[in-house]
Tab-separated table of N, CA and C in Angstrom:
chain	number	residue	atom	x	y	z
I	1	THR	N	0.834	-1.180	0.000
I	1	THR	CA	0.000	0.000	0.000
I	1	THR	C	0.876	1.240	0.000
I	2	LEU	N	0.623	2.114	-0.948
I	2	LEU	CA	1.353	3.366	-1.027
I	2	LEU	C	0.804	4.329	0.018
I	3	MET	N	1.685	5.011	0.740
I	3	MET	CA	1.252	5.979	1.730
I	3	MET	C	1.743	7.348	1.287
I	4	MET	N	0.884	8.351	1.426
I	4	MET	CA	1.269	9.699	1.046
I	4	MET	C	1.071	10.641	2.220
I	5	ILE	N	1.795	11.720	2.204
I	5	ILE	CA	1.649	12.737	3.241
I	5	ILE	C	1.107	13.986	2.582
I	6	LEU	N	0.013	14.498	3.123
I	6	LEU	CA	-0.560	15.742	2.645
I	6	LEU	C	-0.030	16.861	3.510
I	7	ASP	N	0.601	17.802	2.915
I	7	ASP	CA	1.112	18.966	3.633
I	7	ASP	C	0.067	20.053	3.472
I	8	TRP	N	-0.753	20.219	4.455
I	8	TRP	CA	-1.938	21.070	4.401
I	8	TRP	C	-1.649	22.364	5.136
I	9	ARG	N	-1.173	23.343	4.425
I	9	ARG	CA	-0.861	24.633	5.029
I	9	ARG	C	-1.733	25.671	4.352
I	10	ILE	N	-2.618	26.239	5.100
I	10	ILE	CA	-3.585	27.165	4.503
I	10	ILE	C	-2.953	28.522	4.265
I	11	LEU	N	-2.757	29.273	5.262
I	11	LEU	CA	-2.168	30.598	5.166
I	11	LEU	C	-1.214	30.756	6.328
I	12	THR	N	-0.211	31.554	6.185
I	12	THR	CA	0.754	31.726	7.251
I	12	THR	C	0.295	32.775	8.248
I	13	ALA	N	1.149	33.078	9.200
I	13	ALA	CA	0.890	34.099	10.226
I	13	ALA	C	-0.364	33.791	11.035
I	14	GLY	N	-0.509	32.554	11.449
I	14	GLY	CA	-1.623	32.180	12.320
I	14	GLY	C	-2.983	32.400	11.708
I	15	PHE	N	-3.083	32.306	10.395
I	15	PHE	CA	-4.345	32.443	9.696
I	15	PHE	C	-5.002	33.794	9.953
I	16	SER	N	-4.196	34.838	10.102
I	16	SER	CA	-4.752	36.146	10.401
I	16	SER	C	-4.856	37.039	9.170
I	17	ILE	N	-4.756	36.453	7.990
I	17	ILE	CA	-4.881	37.242	6.772
I	17	ILE	C	-6.350	37.572	6.558
I	18	LEU	N	-6.620	38.818	6.241
I	18	LEU	CA	-7.984	39.290	6.081
I	18	LEU	C	-8.310	39.483	4.606
I	19	PHE	N	-9.537	39.225	4.237
I	19	PHE	CA	-10.007	39.468	2.883
I	19	PHE	C	-11.248	40.337	2.976
I	20	TYR	N	-11.412	41.249	2.033
I	20	TYR	CA	-12.554	42.145	2.033
I	20	TYR	C	-13.519	41.733	0.943
I	21	ILE	N	-14.782	41.617	1.311
I	21	ILE	CA	-15.840	41.276	0.377
I	21	ILE	C	-16.705	42.516	0.222
I	22	SER	N	-16.863	42.980	-0.997
I	22	SER	CA	-17.626	44.185	-1.303
I	22	SER	C	-17.101	45.397	-0.543
I	23	GLY	N	-15.857	45.382	-0.151
I	23	GLY	CA	-15.274	46.524	0.519
I	23	GLY	C	-15.720	46.739	1.951
I	24	VAL	N	-16.567	45.868	2.503
I	24	VAL	CA	-17.109	46.099	3.841
I	24	VAL	C	-16.818	44.947	4.788
I	25	ALA	N	-17.278	43.768	4.472
I	25	ALA	CA	-17.188	42.634	5.392
I	25	ALA	C	-15.782	42.036	5.398
I	26	THR	N	-15.356	41.583	6.547
I	26	THR	CA	-14.061	40.945	6.683
I	26	THR	C	-14.263	39.474	7.021
I	27	VAL	N	-13.507	38.609	6.372
I	27	VAL	CA	-13.568	37.175	6.632
I	27	VAL	C	-12.219	36.755	7.198
I	28	ASN	N	-12.211	36.203	8.382
I	28	ASN	CA	-11.001	35.658	8.996
I	28	ASN	C	-11.113	34.142	8.999
I	29	ILE	N	-10.042	33.440	8.674
I	29	ILE	CA	-10.036	31.987	8.801
I	29	ILE	C	-9.771	31.678	10.270
I	30	VAL	N	-10.725	30.998	10.915
I	30	VAL	CA	-10.628	30.741	12.351
I	30	VAL	C	-10.278	29.294	12.686
I	31	SER	N	-10.467	28.372	11.754
I	31	SER	CA	-10.054	26.986	11.989
I	31	SER	C	-9.834	26.304	10.649
I	32	ASN	N	-9.113	25.199	10.691
I	32	ASN	CA	-8.804	24.461	9.471
I	32	ASN	C	-8.431	23.030	9.812
I	33	SER	N	-8.283	22.226	8.773
I	33	SER	CA	-7.828	20.846	8.931
I	33	SER	C	-6.420	20.848	9.512
I	34	PRO	N	-5.980	19.725	10.081
I	34	PRO	CA	-4.603	19.644	10.577
I	34	PRO	C	-3.602	20.005	9.477
I	35	ASP	N	-2.506	20.647	9.862
I	35	ASP	CA	-1.511	21.100	8.885
I	35	ASP	C	-0.899	19.955	8.087
I	36	VAL	N	-0.642	18.827	8.707
I	36	VAL	CA	-0.052	17.678	8.017
I	36	VAL	C	-0.901	16.453	8.315
I	37	GLN	N	-1.258	15.745	7.261
I	37	GLN	CA	-2.034	14.520	7.405
I	37	GLN	C	-1.336	13.409	6.637
I	38	THR	N	-1.356	12.203	7.190
I	38	THR	CA	-0.827	11.035	6.502
I	38	THR	C	-2.008	10.155	6.138
I	39	ILE	N	-2.188	9.927	4.848
I	39	ILE	CA	-3.340	9.185	4.338
I	39	ILE	C	-2.821	8.086	3.420
I	40	ARG	N	-3.353	6.898	3.547
I	40	ARG	CA	-2.968	5.802	2.656
I	40	ARG	C	-3.833	5.851	1.393
I	41	THR	N	-3.257	5.396	0.300
I	41	THR	CA	-3.998	5.309	-0.953
I	41	THR	C	-5.280	4.511	-0.729
I	42	GLY	N	-6.388	5.042	-1.219
I	42	GLY	CA	-7.681	4.390	-1.075
I	42	GLY	C	-8.483	4.859	0.128
I	43	GLU	N	-7.832	5.563	1.064
I	43	GLU	CA	-8.541	6.074	2.243
I	43	GLU	C	-9.226	7.397	1.909
I	44	PRO	N	-10.237	7.767	2.701
I	44	PRO	CA	-10.910	9.049	2.458
I	44	PRO	C	-10.087	10.227	2.973
I	45	LEU	N	-10.382	11.383	2.444
I	45	LEU	CA	-9.713	12.622	2.825
I	45	LEU	C	-10.762	13.704	3.045
I	46	GLU	N	-10.627	14.436	4.134
I	46	GLU	CA	-11.481	15.586	4.425
I	46	GLU	C	-10.578	16.777	4.709
I	47	LEU	N	-10.775	17.869	3.991
I	47	LEU	CA	-10.076	19.114	4.255
I	47	LEU	C	-11.116	20.210	4.440
I	48	HIS	N	-10.820	21.180	5.310
I	48	HIS	CA	-11.755	22.294	5.493
I	48	HIS	C	-11.048	23.534	6.005
I	49	CYS	N	-11.666	24.657	5.780
I	49	CYS	CA	-11.293	25.899	6.447
I	49	CYS	C	-12.603	26.587	6.831
I	50	GLU	N	-12.569	27.244	7.961
I	50	GLU	CA	-13.775	27.868	8.492
I	50	GLU	C	-13.515	29.343	8.750
I	51	SER	N	-14.493	30.164	8.418
I	51	SER	CA	-14.348	31.609	8.548
I	51	SER	C	-15.136	32.138	9.739
I	52	SER	N	-14.797	33.360	10.120
I	52	SER	CA	-15.461	34.015	11.242
I	52	SER	C	-16.842	34.522	10.869
I	53	SER	N	-17.133	34.612	9.596
I	53	SER	CA	-18.432	35.086	9.109
I	53	SER	C	-18.713	34.420	7.766
I	54	PRO	N	-19.912	34.553	7.240
I	54	PRO	CA	-20.217	33.922	5.951
I	54	PRO	C	-19.260	34.391	4.844
I	55	TYR	N	-18.889	33.474	3.978
I	55	TYR	CA	-17.993	33.785	2.869
I	55	TYR	C	-18.793	33.807	1.574
I	56	GLN	N	-18.234	34.454	0.556
I	56	GLN	CA	-18.858	34.500	-0.766
I	56	GLN	C	-18.299	33.419	-1.683
I	57	TRP	N	-16.980	33.244	-1.647
I	57	TRP	CA	-16.333	32.277	-2.523
I	57	TRP	C	-15.251	31.529	-1.761
I	58	CYS	N	-14.875	30.385	-2.297
I	58	CYS	CA	-13.868	29.526	-1.685
I	58	CYS	C	-12.981	28.985	-2.801
I	59	LEU	N	-11.685	28.998	-2.567
I	59	LEU	CA	-10.729	28.520	-3.551
I	59	LEU	C	-9.737	27.591	-2.866
I	60	TYR	N	-9.556	26.414	-3.417
I	60	TYR	CA	-8.503	25.497	-2.975
I	60	TYR	C	-7.443	25.458	-4.059
I	61	GLU	N	-6.204	25.525	-3.654
I	61	GLU	CA	-5.073	25.515	-4.571
I	61	GLU	C	-4.251	24.255	-4.293
I	62	HIS	N	-3.912	23.526	-5.372
I	62	HIS	CA	-3.132	22.294	-5.229
I	62	HIS	C	-2.293	22.088	-6.484
I	63	ASN	N	-0.975	21.992	-6.307
I	63	ASN	CA	-0.046	21.745	-7.419
I	63	ASN	C	-0.268	22.692	-8.596
I	64	GLY	N	-0.495	23.964	-8.296
I	64	GLY	CA	-0.654	24.971	-9.342
I	64	GLY	C	-2.027	25.047	-9.976
I	65	VAL	N	-2.970	24.232	-9.518
I	65	VAL	CA	-4.330	24.243	-10.057
I	65	VAL	C	-5.263	24.815	-8.998
I	66	GLU	N	-6.209	25.655	-9.437
I	66	GLU	CA	-7.178	26.250	-8.516
I	66	GLU	C	-8.551	25.643	-8.740
I	67	TYR	N	-9.202	25.310	-7.642
I	67	TYR	CA	-10.568	24.781	-7.665
I	67	TYR	C	-11.423	25.773	-6.901
I	68	THR	N	-12.434	26.317	-7.543
I	68	THR	CA	-13.245	27.353	-6.900
I	68	THR	C	-14.699	26.937	-6.790
I	69	THR	N	-15.336	27.522	-5.794
I	69	THR	CA	-16.771	27.359	-5.621
I	69	THR	C	-17.281	28.599	-4.902
I	70	THR	N	-18.562	28.745	-4.859
I	70	THR	CA	-19.180	29.822	-4.090
I	70	THR	C	-19.948	29.199	-2.938
I	71	ALA	N	-20.349	30.016	-2.009
I	71	ALA	CA	-21.053	29.511	-0.834
I	71	ALA	C	-22.320	28.745	-1.222
I	72	LYS	N	-22.955	29.137	-2.295
I	72	LYS	CA	-24.204	28.492	-2.706
I	72	LYS	C	-24.056	27.679	-3.990
I	73	GLY	N	-22.816	27.468	-4.438
I	73	GLY	CA	-22.564	26.746	-5.685
I	73	GLY	C	-22.762	25.244	-5.571
I	74	SER	N	-22.543	24.556	-6.663
I	74	SER	CA	-22.694	23.109	-6.747
I	74	SER	C	-21.792	22.385	-5.751
I	75	LEU	N	-22.192	21.198	-5.357
I	75	LEU	CA	-21.402	20.389	-4.437
I	75	LEU	C	-20.448	19.452	-5.172
I	76	GLU	N	-20.575	19.351	-6.489
I	76	GLU	CA	-19.712	18.468	-7.267
I	76	GLU	C	-18.534	19.235	-7.833
I	77	SER	N	-17.409	18.540	-7.987
I	77	SER	CA	-16.204	19.136	-8.553
I	77	SER	C	-15.756	18.323	-9.757
I	78	GLU	N	-15.103	18.996	-10.681
I	78	GLU	CA	-14.571	18.297	-11.838
I	78	GLU	C	-13.353	17.449	-11.495
I	79	ARG	N	-12.788	17.608	-10.299
I	79	ARG	CA	-11.563	16.918	-9.895
I	79	ARG	C	-11.837	15.544	-9.280
I	80	GLY	N	-13.091	15.265	-8.972
I	80	GLY	CA	-13.398	13.970	-8.368
I	80	GLY	C	-13.661	14.039	-6.886
I	81	PHE	N	-13.693	15.231	-6.317
I	81	PHE	CA	-14.058	15.368	-4.914
I	81	PHE	C	-15.398	16.081	-4.807
I	82	GLU	N	-15.973	16.026	-3.622
I	82	GLU	CA	-17.227	16.723	-3.353
I	82	GLU	C	-16.950	17.905	-2.446
I	83	TRP	N	-17.591	19.029	-2.718
I	83	TRP	CA	-17.516	20.177	-1.823
I	83	TRP	C	-18.386	19.910	-0.615
I	84	VAL	N	-17.922	20.287	0.555
I	84	VAL	CA	-18.681	20.177	1.801
I	84	VAL	C	-18.733	21.594	2.371
I	85	LYS	N	-19.928	22.224	2.320
I	85	LYS	CA	-20.002	23.648	2.626
I	85	LYS	C	-21.159	23.987	3.561
I	86	THR	N	-20.900	24.983	4.399
I	86	THR	CA	-21.942	25.680	5.148
I	86	THR	C	-21.702	27.154	4.864
I	87	GLU	N	-22.434	28.039	5.502
I	87	GLU	CA	-22.240	29.464	5.223
I	87	GLU	C	-20.886	29.991	5.698
I	88	SER	N	-20.236	29.273	6.632
I	88	SER	CA	-18.947	29.751	7.128
I	88	SER	C	-17.830	28.708	7.019
I	89	ARG	N	-18.119	27.541	6.477
I	89	ARG	CA	-17.118	26.476	6.381
I	89	ARG	C	-17.074	25.958	4.954
I	90	CYS	N	-15.857	25.862	4.406
I	90	CYS	CA	-15.682	25.343	3.053
I	90	CYS	C	-14.699	24.183	3.127
I	91	GLY	N	-15.113	23.063	2.605
I	91	GLY	CA	-14.247	21.894	2.654
I	91	GLY	C	-14.431	21.019	1.442
I	92	LEU	N	-13.636	19.978	1.393
I	92	LEU	CA	-13.782	19.007	0.322
I	92	LEU	C	-13.628	17.603	0.888
I	93	HIS	N	-14.288	16.675	0.227
I	93	HIS	CA	-14.264	15.267	0.633
I	93	HIS	C	-13.861	14.430	-0.581
I	94	VAL	N	-12.868	13.572	-0.366
I	94	VAL	CA	-12.433	12.624	-1.383
I	94	VAL	C	-12.706	11.244	-0.801
I	95	SER	N	-13.462	10.423	-1.503
I	95	SER	CA	-13.819	9.117	-0.947
I	95	SER	C	-12.647	8.146	-0.926
I	96	ALA	N	-11.748	8.230	-1.915
I	96	ALA	CA	-10.581	7.343	-1.956
I	96	ALA	C	-9.437	8.080	-2.658
I	97	VAL	N	-8.437	8.495	-1.888
I	97	VAL	CA	-7.329	9.254	-2.475
I	97	VAL	C	-6.402	8.359	-3.288
I	98	ASP	N	-5.722	8.990	-4.218
I	98	ASP	CA	-4.639	8.346	-4.950
I	98	ASP	C	-3.444	9.287	-4.859
I	99	PRO	N	-2.273	8.878	-5.353
I	99	PRO	CA	-1.078	9.713	-5.194
I	99	PRO	C	-1.197	11.130	-5.761
I	100	SER	N	-2.101	11.361	-6.692
I	100	SER	CA	-2.238	12.700	-7.269
I	100	SER	C	-2.748	13.729	-6.253
I	101	TYR	N	-3.291	13.276	-5.137
I	101	TYR	CA	-3.779	14.196	-4.104
I	101	TYR	C	-2.685	14.622	-3.121
I	102	SER	N	-1.507	14.032	-3.197
I	102	SER	CA	-0.468	14.389	-2.240
I	102	SER	C	0.095	15.769	-2.545
I	103	GLY	N	0.675	16.406	-1.546
I	103	GLY	CA	1.264	17.722	-1.722
I	103	GLY	C	0.559	18.759	-0.879
I	104	LYS	N	0.846	20.033	-1.182
I	104	LYS	CA	0.264	21.132	-0.416
I	104	LYS	C	-1.100	21.517	-0.975
I	105	TRP	N	-2.044	21.692	-0.082
I	105	TRP	CA	-3.374	22.209	-0.403
I	105	TRP	C	-3.544	23.508	0.361
I	106	LYS	N	-4.021	24.549	-0.294
I	106	LYS	CA	-4.263	25.830	0.366
I	106	LYS	C	-5.712	26.227	0.154
I	107	CYS	N	-6.307	26.740	1.198
I	107	CYS	CA	-7.685	27.228	1.120
I	107	CYS	C	-7.663	28.743	1.245
I	108	HIS	N	-8.433	29.389	0.392
I	108	HIS	CA	-8.586	30.851	0.442
I	108	HIS	C	-10.076	31.151	0.489
I	109	LEU	N	-10.465	32.000	1.404
I	109	LEU	CA	-11.863	32.448	1.482
I	109	LEU	C	-11.921	33.916	1.182
């Protein structure tokens, strides 16, 4: 069984980076998945980031590719994972990972 390590680093500086939506509201990332996860091929994967207030859009970055969704957008992804969303939490679920999922994943709200 191949084992991979996911290096899950969202944003630096204690996740205190602020984003402005419509010039008024501020979204702070207040929690996230563990920074490093070890997952075996075929096992499920759950990643998430949670904001201090409702978000408008969510972007995950992995190996130079960006996957985007909105708070009310579809739950399906073209990459083979499912979006798992609430008004303040954006995540993804992979039912069975393969080596292509290894590496750094970043979440931006």
